mmCIF file of C-alpha atoms and ligand atoms in Angstrom:
data_model
loop_
_atom_site.group_PDB
_atom_site.id
_atom_site.type_symbol
_atom_site.label_atom_id
_atom_site.label_comp_id
_atom_site.label_asym_id
_atom_site.label_seq_id
_atom_site.Cartn_x
_atom_site.Cartn_y
_atom_site.Cartn_z
ATOM 1 C CA UNK A 251 -111.228 143.905 149.313
ATOM 2 C CA UNK A 252 -107.619 143.103 148.557
ATOM 3 C CA UNK A 253 -105.100 145.896 149.094
ATOM 4 C CA UNK A 254 -101.367 146.107 148.532
ATOM 5 C CA UNK A 255 -98.398 147.671 150.192
ATOM 6 C CA UNK A 256 -95.653 148.536 147.731
ATOM 7 C CA UNK A 257 -92.072 149.212 148.721
ATOM 8 C CA UNK A 258 -89.629 150.628 146.204
ATOM 9 C CA UNK A 259 -85.865 150.773 146.440
ATOM 10 C CA UNK A 260 -82.820 151.389 144.280
ATOM 11 C CA UNK A 261 -80.586 148.470 143.362
ATOM 12 C CA UNK A 262 -76.940 148.440 142.301
ATOM 13 C CA UNK A 263 -74.900 145.423 141.177
ATOM 14 C CA UNK A 264 -72.019 146.547 143.354
ATOM 15 C CA UNK A 265 -71.504 149.225 145.958
ATOM 16 C CA UNK A 266 -68.600 150.613 143.932
ATOM 17 C CA UNK A 267 -71.297 152.119 141.662
ATOM 18 C CA UNK A 268 -72.554 154.335 144.489
ATOM 19 C CA UNK A 269 -71.728 158.033 144.824
ATOM 20 C CA UNK A 270 -68.493 158.654 146.706
ATOM 21 C CA UNK A 271 -70.150 159.655 149.997
ATOM 22 C CA UNK A 272 -72.171 156.422 150.042
ATOM 23 C CA UNK A 273 -69.088 154.362 149.182
ATOM 24 C CA UNK A 274 -67.348 155.924 152.157
ATOM 25 C CA UNK A 275 -70.234 154.846 154.390
ATOM 26 C CA UNK A 276 -69.953 151.265 153.103
ATOM 27 C CA UNK A 277 -66.193 151.281 153.699
ATOM 28 C CA UNK A 278 -66.669 152.600 157.227
ATOM 29 C CA UNK A 279 -69.294 149.933 157.918
ATOM 30 C CA UNK A 280 -66.934 147.167 156.742
ATOM 31 C CA UNK A 281 -64.137 148.652 158.833
ATOM 32 C CA UNK A 282 -66.165 148.762 162.040
ATOM 33 C CA UNK A 283 -67.524 145.282 161.298
ATOM 34 C CA UNK A 284 -64.016 144.028 162.125
ATOM 35 C CA UNK A 285 -64.638 145.117 165.729
ATOM 36 C CA UNK A 286 -67.678 142.862 166.087
ATOM 37 C CA UNK A 287 -67.636 140.667 169.165
ATOM 38 C CA UNK A 288 -69.343 137.645 167.658
ATOM 39 C CA UNK A 289 -67.791 134.451 169.074
ATOM 40 C CA UNK A 290 -71.162 132.642 168.974
ATOM 41 C CA UNK A 291 -72.512 133.463 165.518
ATOM 42 C CA UNK A 292 -69.159 134.303 163.889
ATOM 43 C CA UNK A 293 -71.234 136.768 161.865
ATOM 44 C CA UNK A 294 -69.618 140.188 161.777
ATOM 45 C CA UNK A 295 -71.944 143.094 161.124
ATOM 46 C CA UNK A 296 -70.981 146.735 160.720
ATOM 47 C CA UNK A 297 -73.226 149.785 160.632
ATOM 48 C CA UNK A 298 -72.388 153.376 159.775
ATOM 49 C CA UNK A 299 -74.560 156.428 160.280
ATOM 50 C CA UNK A 300 -74.061 159.650 158.323
ATOM 51 C CA UNK A 301 -75.147 162.763 160.207
ATOM 52 C CA UNK A 302 -76.215 166.047 158.637
ATOM 53 C CA UNK A 303 -73.033 167.678 159.961
ATOM 54 C CA UNK A 304 -70.996 165.206 157.896
ATOM 55 C CA UNK A 305 -69.826 163.121 160.840
ATOM 56 C CA UNK A 306 -70.032 159.336 160.649
ATOM 57 C CA UNK A 307 -70.968 157.237 163.700
ATOM 58 C CA UNK A 308 -70.299 153.499 163.571
ATOM 59 C CA UNK A 309 -71.217 150.336 165.456
ATOM 60 C CA UNK A 310 -70.708 146.578 165.288
ATOM 61 C CA UNK A 311 -72.650 143.662 166.759
ATOM 62 C CA UNK A 312 -71.717 142.778 170.320
ATOM 63 C CA UNK A 313 -72.720 139.333 171.553
ATOM 64 C CA UNK A 314 -72.910 137.784 175.013
ATOM 65 C CA UNK A 315 -72.975 134.270 176.421
ATOM 66 C CA UNK A 316 -76.453 135.158 177.713
ATOM 67 C CA UNK A 317 -77.563 135.453 174.083
ATOM 68 C CA UNK A 318 -80.372 138.043 174.289
ATOM 69 C CA UNK A 319 -78.014 140.410 176.095
ATOM 70 C CA UNK A 320 -76.093 141.071 172.900
ATOM 71 C CA UNK A 321 -76.967 143.802 170.437
ATOM 72 C CA UNK A 322 -77.044 144.149 166.653
ATOM 73 C CA UNK A 323 -74.705 146.538 164.867
ATOM 74 C CA UNK A 324 -77.566 148.782 163.725
ATOM 75 C CA UNK A 325 -78.774 149.413 167.253
ATOM 76 C CA UNK A 326 -75.244 149.921 168.573
ATOM 77 C CA UNK A 327 -74.719 152.611 165.917
ATOM 78 C CA UNK A 328 -78.143 154.246 166.317
ATOM 79 C CA UNK A 329 -78.060 154.285 170.120
ATOM 80 C CA UNK A 330 -74.490 155.592 170.049
ATOM 81 C CA UNK A 331 -75.732 158.379 167.753
ATOM 82 C CA UNK A 332 -78.632 159.205 170.088
ATOM 83 C CA UNK A 333 -76.319 159.294 173.086
ATOM 84 C CA UNK A 334 -73.517 161.353 171.572
ATOM 85 C CA UNK A 335 -75.164 163.501 168.892
ATOM 86 C CA UNK A 336 -78.725 164.008 170.184
ATOM 87 C CA UNK A 337 -79.429 167.128 168.104
ATOM 88 C CA UNK A 338 -78.058 165.874 164.807
ATOM 89 C CA UNK A 339 -80.193 164.548 161.990
ATOM 90 C CA UNK A 340 -79.388 161.164 160.518
ATOM 91 C CA UNK A 341 -79.103 161.274 156.718
ATOM 92 C CA UNK A 342 -78.149 157.668 155.971
ATOM 93 C CA UNK A 343 -77.676 154.328 157.723
ATOM 94 C CA UNK A 344 -75.542 151.653 156.067
ATOM 95 C CA UNK A 345 -75.336 147.999 157.160
ATOM 96 C CA UNK A 346 -72.921 145.321 155.926
ATOM 97 C CA UNK A 347 -71.955 141.845 157.128
ATOM 98 C CA UNK A 348 -69.292 139.183 156.755
ATOM 99 C CA UNK A 349 -69.706 135.543 157.767
ATOM 100 C CA UNK A 350 -71.145 132.159 156.840
ATOM 101 C CA UNK A 351 -74.583 132.793 158.337
ATOM 102 C CA UNK A 352 -75.776 134.383 155.101
ATOM 103 C CA UNK A 353 -75.201 133.200 151.492
ATOM 104 C CA UNK A 354 -72.902 135.712 149.804
ATOM 105 C CA UNK A 355 -75.552 136.869 147.343
ATOM 106 C CA UNK A 356 -78.190 137.550 150.012
ATOM 107 C CA UNK A 357 -78.737 141.125 151.115
ATOM 108 C CA UNK A 358 -78.288 141.576 154.838
ATOM 109 C CA UNK A 359 -81.778 142.241 156.143
ATOM 110 C CA UNK A 360 -82.069 143.948 159.547
ATOM 111 C CA UNK A 361 -83.939 142.034 162.251
ATOM 112 C CA UNK A 362 -87.384 143.118 163.412
ATOM 113 C CA UNK A 363 -86.115 144.732 166.615
ATOM 114 C CA UNK A 364 -83.642 146.852 164.664
ATOM 115 C CA UNK A 365 -86.366 147.879 162.228
ATOM 116 C CA UNK A 366 -88.504 149.067 165.128
ATOM 117 C CA UNK A 367 -85.593 151.136 166.457
ATOM 118 C CA UNK A 368 -84.758 152.430 162.985
ATOM 119 C CA UNK A 369 -88.353 153.548 162.577
ATOM 120 C CA UNK A 370 -88.615 155.289 165.937
ATOM 121 C CA UNK A 371 -85.316 157.044 165.279
ATOM 122 C CA UNK A 372 -86.865 158.396 162.093
ATOM 123 C CA UNK A 373 -90.111 159.428 163.816
ATOM 124 C CA UNK A 374 -88.075 161.176 166.543
ATOM 125 C CA UNK A 375 -86.097 163.274 164.108
ATOM 126 C CA UNK A 376 -89.199 163.996 161.990
ATOM 127 C CA UNK A 377 -87.295 163.324 158.798
ATOM 128 C CA UNK A 378 -86.758 160.133 156.857
ATOM 129 C CA UNK A 379 -83.263 158.816 156.266
ATOM 130 C CA UNK A 380 -81.813 156.497 153.645
ATOM 131 C CA UNK A 381 -80.909 152.900 154.446
ATOM 132 C CA UNK A 382 -78.167 151.158 152.468
ATOM 133 C CA UNK A 383 -78.014 147.354 152.667
ATOM 134 C CA UNK A 384 -75.211 145.356 151.079
ATOM 135 C CA UNK A 385 -74.708 141.651 150.310
ATOM 136 C CA UNK A 386 -71.312 140.028 150.743
ATOM 137 C CA UNK A 387 -70.809 139.959 146.987
ATOM 138 C CA UNK A 388 -71.496 143.691 146.809
ATOM 139 C CA UNK A 389 -75.102 143.908 145.599
ATOM 140 C CA UNK A 390 -76.624 146.995 147.183
ATOM 141 C CA UNK A 391 -80.143 148.202 147.761
ATOM 142 C CA UNK A 392 -81.151 151.610 149.074
ATOM 143 C CA UNK A 393 -84.426 152.483 150.799
ATOM 144 C CA UNK A 394 -85.525 156.073 151.312
ATOM 145 C CA UNK A 395 -87.161 155.582 154.697
ATOM 146 C CA UNK A 396 -87.258 153.244 157.691
ATOM 147 C CA UNK A 397 -91.030 153.043 157.098
ATOM 148 C CA UNK A 398 -90.264 150.980 153.977
ATOM 149 C CA UNK A 399 -88.696 148.289 156.155
ATOM 150 C CA UNK A 400 -91.564 148.100 158.638
ATOM 151 C CA UNK A 401 -94.957 148.531 157.016
ATOM 152 C CA UNK A 402 -97.938 148.571 159.392
ATOM 153 C CA UNK A 403 -95.576 149.326 162.248
ATOM 154 C CA UNK A 404 -96.578 149.464 165.863
ATOM 155 C CA UNK A 405 -96.430 153.102 166.970
ATOM 156 C CA UNK A 406 -97.448 154.708 163.719
ATOM 157 C CA UNK A 407 -100.977 156.067 163.591
ATOM 158 C CA UNK A 408 -101.285 156.462 159.826
HETATM 159 N N1 LIG B 184 -76.941 140.947 163.504
HETATM 160 C C1 LIG B 184 -76.739 142.270 163.341
HETATM 161 O O1 LIG B 184 -75.874 142.873 163.994
HETATM 162 N N2 LIG B 184 -77.499 142.927 162.444
HETATM 163 C C2 LIG B 184 -78.396 142.333 161.601
HETATM 164 O O2 LIG B 184 -79.008 143.007 160.794
HETATM 165 C C3 LIG B 184 -78.626 140.898 161.694
HETATM 166 C C4 LIG B 184 -77.960 140.191 162.807
HETATM 167 C C5 LIG B 184 -76.093 140.228 164.443
HETATM 168 C C6 LIG B 184 -76.757 139.758 165.697
HETATM 169 C C7 LIG B 184 -75.857 138.593 166.090
HETATM 170 O O3 LIG B 184 -74.733 139.095 166.781
HETATM 171 C C8 LIG B 184 -75.392 138.051 164.766
HETATM 172 O O4 LIG B 184 -75.566 139.092 163.816
HETATM 173 C C9 LIG B 184 -76.123 136.803 164.313
HETATM 174 O O5 LIG B 184 -77.479 136.991 164.294
#
C-alpha cells in the first residue's frame, strides 16, 4: 500500500510582504549573520528566535579548522535560547543566509542535525513554533512546526 506524507507551508515572493513582526525577525537574522565566523565556507548564516515574551535571541554559524567542531546558526540560536531563557516558549525561528554556496533563488534549507534539534526543542516546549526560511533573493516560506521539516523523525513515537 502506497502512503503519502504531505507538508504544507506558506510562500511569499519577498519577505517584505510579511507582517511587521516577522520582517523584524528577518532583519535581525540578516544582522546577526554578519557576525558569522565562516572563513572556510564563506557562507554567512543568521538565525533569530522570537520568544513569547517578545524578546529575540540570535545566532550565526561559527566554524572551526577542525570542521565538525563548528556549529550552524540555527543551533547557536536555539542552544543560546535554551541556556539563557529556559522557561520561555519559542514562537518563531527565522533563518537567512548570504554567500555563494547557494544559488540566490534557493531557499536556505536547514541541515539534518539542525532539524533534529529544532524538533526536540519543539517537543520539549510542548508547543509547535513557526519556521521562516528565506532565499537570498527574498523568497520566503513559512512552516508551522518543526515536525514538517523532519517527517518520520527519530524520537517521535507517533
Ligand atoms: N550552515 C548553517 O549555519 N545553517 C544552515 O542551515 C546550513 C549551513 C552553515 C554551516 C557552515 O558553517 C556553513 O553554513 C556551510 O555549510
